mmCIF file of C-alpha atoms in Angstrom:
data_model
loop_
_atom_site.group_PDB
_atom_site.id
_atom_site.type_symbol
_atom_site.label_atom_id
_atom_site.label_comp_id
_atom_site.label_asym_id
_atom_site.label_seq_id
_atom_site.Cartn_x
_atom_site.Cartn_y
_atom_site.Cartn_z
ATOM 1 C CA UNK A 1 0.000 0.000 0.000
ATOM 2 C CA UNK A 2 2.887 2.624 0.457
ATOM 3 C CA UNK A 3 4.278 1.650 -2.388
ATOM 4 C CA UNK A 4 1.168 2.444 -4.558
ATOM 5 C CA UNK A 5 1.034 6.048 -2.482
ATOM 6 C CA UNK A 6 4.321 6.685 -3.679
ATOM 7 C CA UNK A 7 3.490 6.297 -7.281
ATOM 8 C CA UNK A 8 0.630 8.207 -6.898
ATOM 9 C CA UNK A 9 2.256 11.069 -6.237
ATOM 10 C CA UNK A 10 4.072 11.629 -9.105
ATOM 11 C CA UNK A 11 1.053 11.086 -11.108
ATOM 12 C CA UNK A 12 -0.820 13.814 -9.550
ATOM 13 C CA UNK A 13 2.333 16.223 -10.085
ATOM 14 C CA UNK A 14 2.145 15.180 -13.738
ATOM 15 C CA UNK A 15 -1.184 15.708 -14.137
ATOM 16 C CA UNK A 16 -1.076 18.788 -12.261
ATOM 17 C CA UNK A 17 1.624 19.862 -14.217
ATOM 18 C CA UNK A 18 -0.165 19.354 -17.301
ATOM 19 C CA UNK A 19 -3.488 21.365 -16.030
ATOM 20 C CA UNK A 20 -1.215 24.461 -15.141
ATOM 21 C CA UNK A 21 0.552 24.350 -18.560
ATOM 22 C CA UNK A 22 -2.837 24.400 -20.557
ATOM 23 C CA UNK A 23 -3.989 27.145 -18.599
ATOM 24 C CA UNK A 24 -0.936 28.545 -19.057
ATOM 25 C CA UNK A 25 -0.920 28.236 -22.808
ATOM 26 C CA UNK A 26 -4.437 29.305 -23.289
ATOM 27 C CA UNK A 27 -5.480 32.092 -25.692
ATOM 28 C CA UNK A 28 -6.256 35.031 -24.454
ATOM 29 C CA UNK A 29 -8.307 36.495 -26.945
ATOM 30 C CA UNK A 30 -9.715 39.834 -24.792
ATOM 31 C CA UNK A 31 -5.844 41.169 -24.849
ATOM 32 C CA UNK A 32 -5.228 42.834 -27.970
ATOM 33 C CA UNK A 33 -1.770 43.634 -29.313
ATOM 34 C CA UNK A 34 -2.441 47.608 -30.517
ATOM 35 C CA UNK A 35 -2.583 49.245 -27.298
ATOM 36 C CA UNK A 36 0.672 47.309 -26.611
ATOM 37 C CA UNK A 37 2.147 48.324 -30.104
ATOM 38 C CA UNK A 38 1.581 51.669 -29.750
ATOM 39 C CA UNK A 39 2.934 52.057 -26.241
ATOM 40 C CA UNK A 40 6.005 51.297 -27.818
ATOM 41 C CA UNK A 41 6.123 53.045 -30.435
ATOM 42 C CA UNK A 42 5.582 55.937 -27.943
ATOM 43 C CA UNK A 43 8.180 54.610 -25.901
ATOM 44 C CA UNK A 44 10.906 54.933 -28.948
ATOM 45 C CA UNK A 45 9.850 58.163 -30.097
ATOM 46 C CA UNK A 46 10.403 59.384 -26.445
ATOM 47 C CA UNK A 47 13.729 57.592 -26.222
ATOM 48 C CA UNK A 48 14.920 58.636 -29.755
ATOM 49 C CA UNK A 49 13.819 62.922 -28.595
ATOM 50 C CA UNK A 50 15.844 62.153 -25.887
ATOM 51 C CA UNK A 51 18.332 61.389 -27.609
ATOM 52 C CA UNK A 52 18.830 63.772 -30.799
ATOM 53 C CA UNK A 53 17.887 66.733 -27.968
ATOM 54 C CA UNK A 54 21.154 66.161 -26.044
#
């Protein structure tokens, strides 16, 4: 019987493992990329006035 509770355990880190990497990987569709994209654009115009000022 201790035997068998010692091979469970691995098996419920595997299959816990495998839950939190699919949930992980999921798509998350309600994050779009343009409000990211054009943060950074900002951020290089910034950085490049910053620059070319000095």
């Amino acid at each position: 019987m201790a035997a068998l509770a010692w091979l469970l355990i691995p098996l419920v880190a595997a299959i816990g493992a495998g839950l939190w990497g699919g949930w992980v990987s999921r798509n998350r569709r309600s994050i779009e990329d343009g409000t990211e994209l054009a943060g950074y654009s900002r951020f290089r115009e910034a950085m490049e006035r910053s620059h070319s000022g000095g």
